[in-house]
Amino acid sequence: MDRLPAARRFVRRFVAGPALEDALGVAARLNAAGVDAAITHLGENVATTDDAARAADAYLEVLAEIGRRRLRAVPSLKLTHLGLDLGDAVCRENLERVAARGLATRTLVWVDMESSAYTDRTLELYRRLHPTYSNLACVVQSYLRRTAQDVERLIEIGATVRLCKGAYREPPAIAFPDKRDVDASYARLLDRLLSADALARGVYPAFATHDERLIARAREKAKAGGVTADRYEIQMLYGIRHDLHATLGAAGSRLRVLIPYGEDWYGYFVRRLAERPANLAFLFRQLLRG
Ligand SMILES: Cc1cc2nc3c(=O)[nH]c(=O)nc-3n(C[C@H](O)[C@H](O)[C@H](O)COP(=O)(O)OP(=O)(O)OC[C@H]3O[C@@H](n4cnc5c(N)ncnc54)[C@H](O)[C@@H]3O)c2cc1C
């Protein structure tokens, strides 16, 4: 893939570039257009403690550059990038280093959700660290059957929560196989996270989706409940539905775009292909032309 120019061009649709500078440039451009940013250094399932420590160092650099350039941006990281496969202690130490720096600079640190093999450990670490690092934010996935329960527990602690549909291949025993059920689950969880009770407990919800119906639902539910635009946000991925940015901005919604950068783009890229077959067809056409 790396050696084919047509494939490289297509990867660049979803990934800002190999270097942090690439992501920072995109973040600055988005900020200028009124859009906030989240920056992800691509990587997951590292095999050594050195790699895990390097990933945490990269996020410290992300935080330093966000501060230096006064960007409206936050980091968004994966626990398996910080060494979750190497044990909770390794991962926790790395996460605390990043969370502590974020706390000192009053910057949220978003902890992505990965496959269901990590859901319990990710939420457990989040719950354990949340009292110390109120700047930590977590993610739940509407395709998992368990998520309604997880959301209740997160509401209890007034969490900052990103709601997404979920991007991993999961068995039907634990995840809804039918997209309609995933969307319906998303709608129910959205309503719950925007309920007066959740907001009164300090919940700050982020609705990560490009699904126009669900974005409209969040906006309508917020409006009906008198929830002001600073109490929640819409999140999208770099390279997807940029056409919606201006409309959302004009409507007064707070929008954040997640910008990935780095060399280790394969896993992220494949998930973007898998969730939209048209992308695969487009990629094949480009490759044949190339
Ligand atoms: C900010 C952000 C953070 C995320 N973090 C996580 C996470 O931590 N864990 C996790 O499992 N998942 C995460 N995701 C991914 C998410 O779970 C979905 O896989 C992804 O957002 C696609 O679902 P959708 O909600 O956009 O709805 P869909 O119904 O899949 O898509 C709605 C519309 O969006 C557009 N679209 C969606 N995906 C693509 C694509 N790949 N290429 C082109 N167009 C597309 C299409 O127009 C489509 O009709 C995140 C998503 C966002 C936006």
Short mmCIF file of N, CA and C and ligand atoms in Angstrom, two decimals, residues 10 13-14 38 76-78 110-115 139-143 162-168 179 183 186 207-214 234-241 244 256-258 268-269 271-276 279, ligand 1:
data_model
loop_
_atom_site.label_atom_id
_atom_site.label_comp_id
_atom_site.label_asym_id
_atom_site.label_seq_id
_atom_site.Cartn_x
_atom_site.Cartn_y
_atom_site.Cartn_z
N PHE A 10 -5.11 7.97 -1.21
CA PHE A 10 -6.40 7.64 -0.58
C PHE A 10 -6.26 7.61 0.94
N ARG A 13 -6.59 10.85 2.58
CA ARG A 13 -7.92 11.42 2.75
C ARG A 13 -8.35 11.34 4.22
N PHE A 14 -7.89 10.28 4.91
CA PHE A 14 -8.33 10.04 6.29
C PHE A 14 -7.26 10.37 7.33
N ALA A 38 -9.37 17.22 17.74
CA ALA A 38 -8.79 16.19 18.62
C ALA A 38 -7.69 15.55 17.80
N SER A 76 -6.47 12.45 21.73
CA SER A 76 -7.40 11.32 21.84
C SER A 76 -6.56 10.07 21.60
N LEU A 77 -6.48 9.20 22.61
CA LEU A 77 -5.49 8.10 22.53
C LEU A 77 -6.13 6.73 22.76
N LYS A 78 -5.36 5.70 22.40
CA LYS A 78 -5.82 4.32 22.61
C LYS A 78 -4.98 3.66 23.70
N TRP A 110 -8.86 12.40 25.74
CA TRP A 110 -9.89 11.44 25.41
C TRP A 110 -9.30 10.04 25.29
N VAL A 111 -9.91 9.07 25.96
CA VAL A 111 -9.46 7.68 25.90
C VAL A 111 -10.41 6.92 24.97
N ASP A 112 -9.95 6.59 23.78
CA ASP A 112 -10.78 5.89 22.79
C ASP A 112 -11.22 4.53 23.32
N MET A 113 -12.28 3.99 22.72
CA MET A 113 -12.68 2.61 23.05
C MET A 113 -12.28 1.70 21.89
N GLU A 114 -11.66 0.57 22.25
CA GLU A 114 -11.22 -0.37 21.22
C GLU A 114 -12.16 -1.58 21.19
N SER A 115 -11.66 -2.74 20.79
CA SER A 115 -12.57 -3.89 20.65
C SER A 115 -13.08 -4.33 22.02
N VAL A 139 -15.13 6.76 26.11
CA VAL A 139 -15.95 6.50 24.92
C VAL A 139 -16.81 5.25 25.15
N VAL A 140 -18.04 5.29 24.67
CA VAL A 140 -18.88 4.09 24.66
C VAL A 140 -19.40 3.87 23.23
N GLN A 141 -19.74 2.60 22.94
CA GLN A 141 -20.13 2.22 21.58
C GLN A 141 -21.56 1.70 21.58
N SER A 142 -22.41 2.28 20.73
CA SER A 142 -23.84 1.90 20.77
C SER A 142 -24.08 0.51 20.21
N TYR A 143 -23.10 -0.08 19.47
CA TYR A 143 -23.36 -1.44 18.97
C TYR A 143 -23.24 -2.51 20.05
N ARG A 162 -17.84 10.26 25.07
CA ARG A 162 -18.10 10.27 23.62
C ARG A 162 -18.95 9.04 23.30
N LEU A 163 -20.05 9.29 22.59
CA LEU A 163 -20.89 8.18 22.13
C LEU A 163 -20.62 7.96 20.64
N CYS A 164 -20.16 6.74 20.30
CA CYS A 164 -19.98 6.41 18.88
C CYS A 164 -20.73 5.11 18.60
N LYS A 165 -20.79 4.72 17.33
CA LYS A 165 -21.50 3.48 17.01
C LYS A 165 -20.62 2.26 17.28
N GLY A 166 -19.31 2.41 17.03
CA GLY A 166 -18.39 1.28 17.24
C GLY A 166 -17.82 0.82 15.91
N ALA A 167 -16.51 0.57 15.88
CA ALA A 167 -15.82 0.35 14.61
C ALA A 167 -15.14 -1.02 14.50
N TYR A 168 -15.40 -1.94 15.43
CA TYR A 168 -14.68 -3.21 15.41
C TYR A 168 -15.65 -4.34 15.05
N LYS A 179 -27.60 -3.00 11.57
CA LYS A 179 -27.29 -1.57 11.68
C LYS A 179 -28.46 -0.75 12.26
N ASP A 183 -28.25 1.88 15.32
CA ASP A 183 -28.72 3.27 15.23
C ASP A 183 -29.78 3.56 16.31
N TYR A 186 -28.10 3.92 19.54
CA TYR A 186 -27.43 5.23 19.59
C TYR A 186 -28.45 6.31 20.00
N PHE A 207 -21.20 13.64 20.78
CA PHE A 207 -21.85 12.70 19.86
C PHE A 207 -20.99 12.57 18.61
N ALA A 208 -20.27 11.44 18.56
CA ALA A 208 -19.34 11.21 17.47
C ALA A 208 -20.04 10.41 16.39
N THR A 209 -20.47 11.10 15.37
CA THR A 209 -21.17 10.43 14.27
C THR A 209 -21.25 11.37 13.06
N HIS A 210 -21.36 10.76 11.88
CA HIS A 210 -21.59 11.54 10.66
C HIS A 210 -23.02 11.31 10.18
N ASP A 211 -23.79 10.64 11.02
CA ASP A 211 -25.18 10.29 10.68
C ASP A 211 -26.05 11.53 10.89
N GLU A 212 -26.52 12.07 9.77
CA GLU A 212 -27.23 13.36 9.86
C GLU A 212 -28.49 13.28 10.72
N ARG A 213 -29.15 12.10 10.68
CA ARG A 213 -30.39 11.98 11.47
C ARG A 213 -30.07 12.05 12.96
N LEU A 214 -28.99 11.41 13.35
CA LEU A 214 -28.63 11.41 14.78
C LEU A 214 -28.09 12.77 15.22
N ILE A 234 -20.65 17.87 18.97
CA ILE A 234 -20.70 16.88 17.89
C ILE A 234 -19.25 16.62 17.48
N GLN A 235 -18.92 15.36 17.21
CA GLN A 235 -17.56 15.05 16.77
C GLN A 235 -17.59 14.28 15.45
N MET A 236 -16.61 14.56 14.62
CA MET A 236 -16.50 13.83 13.34
C MET A 236 -15.05 13.46 13.10
N LEU A 237 -14.85 12.62 12.09
CA LEU A 237 -13.49 12.21 11.74
C LEU A 237 -12.99 13.04 10.56
N TYR A 238 -11.68 13.30 10.59
CA TYR A 238 -11.04 14.00 9.49
C TYR A 238 -11.27 13.23 8.19
N GLY A 239 -11.70 13.92 7.15
CA GLY A 239 -11.88 13.29 5.84
C GLY A 239 -13.29 12.78 5.59
N ILE A 240 -14.17 12.89 6.58
CA ILE A 240 -15.54 12.38 6.40
C ILE A 240 -16.54 13.51 6.64
N ARG A 241 -17.43 13.69 5.69
CA ARG A 241 -18.53 14.67 5.75
C ARG A 241 -18.07 16.08 6.15
N LEU A 244 -20.54 18.98 6.11
CA LEU A 244 -21.47 19.33 7.20
C LEU A 244 -20.91 20.39 8.14
N ARG A 256 -16.18 19.17 16.87
CA ARG A 256 -14.77 18.79 17.01
C ARG A 256 -14.44 17.72 15.96
N VAL A 257 -13.32 17.89 15.29
CA VAL A 257 -12.91 16.90 14.28
C VAL A 257 -11.65 16.18 14.76
N LEU A 258 -11.70 14.87 14.70
CA LEU A 258 -10.56 14.06 15.15
C LEU A 258 -9.59 13.86 13.98
N TYR A 268 -6.29 1.85 11.47
CA TYR A 268 -7.28 2.92 11.41
C TYR A 268 -7.90 2.98 10.02
N PHE A 269 -7.04 2.91 9.01
CA PHE A 269 -7.49 3.01 7.63
C PHE A 269 -8.44 1.86 7.27
N ARG A 271 -10.33 0.18 9.23
CA ARG A 271 -11.65 0.38 9.87
C ARG A 271 -12.49 1.37 9.07
N ARG A 272 -11.86 2.39 8.52
CA ARG A 272 -12.61 3.37 7.71
C ARG A 272 -13.11 2.73 6.42
N LEU A 273 -12.32 1.81 5.86
CA LEU A 273 -12.77 1.10 4.65
C LEU A 273 -13.92 0.18 4.99
N ALA A 274 -13.79 -0.54 6.10
CA ALA A 274 -14.77 -1.56 6.44
C ALA A 274 -16.14 -0.98 6.73
N GLU A 275 -16.19 0.24 7.28
CA GLU A 275 -17.50 0.77 7.66
C GLU A 275 -18.22 1.38 6.45
N ARG A 276 -17.54 1.41 5.33
CA ARG A 276 -18.20 1.98 4.15
C ARG A 276 -17.69 1.28 2.89
N ASN A 279 -16.02 2.98 -0.05
CA ASN A 279 -14.61 3.37 0.03
C ASN A 279 -13.72 2.32 -0.61
C1 LIG B 1 -14.70 11.64 16.58
C2 LIG B 1 -14.90 10.15 16.46
C3 LIG B 1 -14.28 9.31 17.36
C4 LIG B 1 -14.47 7.94 17.27
N1 LIG B 1 -13.92 7.14 18.23
C5 LIG B 1 -14.19 5.82 18.21
C6 LIG B 1 -13.76 4.97 19.26
O1 LIG B 1 -13.11 5.39 20.23
N2 LIG B 1 -14.05 3.64 19.20
C7 LIG B 1 -14.78 3.11 18.14
O2 LIG B 1 -15.04 1.92 18.12
N3 LIG B 1 -15.19 3.91 17.13
C8 LIG B 1 -14.92 5.23 17.14
N4 LIG B 1 -15.38 6.02 16.12
C9 LIG B 1 -15.92 5.41 14.88
C10 LIG B 1 -17.41 5.14 14.98
O3 LIG B 1 -17.63 4.10 15.90
C11 LIG B 1 -17.98 4.74 13.60
O4 LIG B 1 -17.33 3.60 13.13
C12 LIG B 1 -17.88 5.80 12.54
O5 LIG B 1 -18.08 7.07 13.07
C13 LIG B 1 -18.93 5.59 11.42
O6 LIG B 1 -20.21 5.61 11.96
P1 LIG B 1 -21.22 6.84 11.86
O7 LIG B 1 -21.67 7.16 13.23
O8 LIG B 1 -20.60 7.96 11.13
O9 LIG B 1 -22.50 6.26 11.12
P2 LIG B 1 -22.71 5.49 9.76
O10 LIG B 1 -24.14 5.15 9.74
O11 LIG B 1 -21.70 4.41 9.59
O12 LIG B 1 -22.40 6.59 8.67
C14 LIG B 1 -23.23 7.74 8.47
C15 LIG B 1 -22.71 8.47 7.24
O13 LIG B 1 -21.39 8.96 7.49
C16 LIG B 1 -20.56 8.81 6.35
N5 LIG B 1 -19.48 7.87 6.68
C17 LIG B 1 -19.36 7.12 7.79
N6 LIG B 1 -18.20 6.43 7.80
C18 LIG B 1 -17.57 6.75 6.65
C19 LIG B 1 -16.32 6.37 6.07
N7 LIG B 1 -15.50 5.53 6.67
N8 LIG B 1 -15.98 6.90 4.88
C20 LIG B 1 -16.81 7.77 4.24
N9 LIG B 1 -18.01 8.17 4.75
C21 LIG B 1 -18.38 7.68 5.93
C22 LIG B 1 -21.47 8.29 5.26
O14 LIG B 1 -22.00 9.40 4.56
C23 LIG B 1 -22.56 7.57 6.02
O15 LIG B 1 -23.76 7.47 5.30
C24 LIG B 1 -15.25 7.40 16.22
C25 LIG B 1 -15.90 8.25 15.33
C26 LIG B 1 -15.75 9.61 15.45
C27 LIG B 1 -16.51 10.49 14.50
#
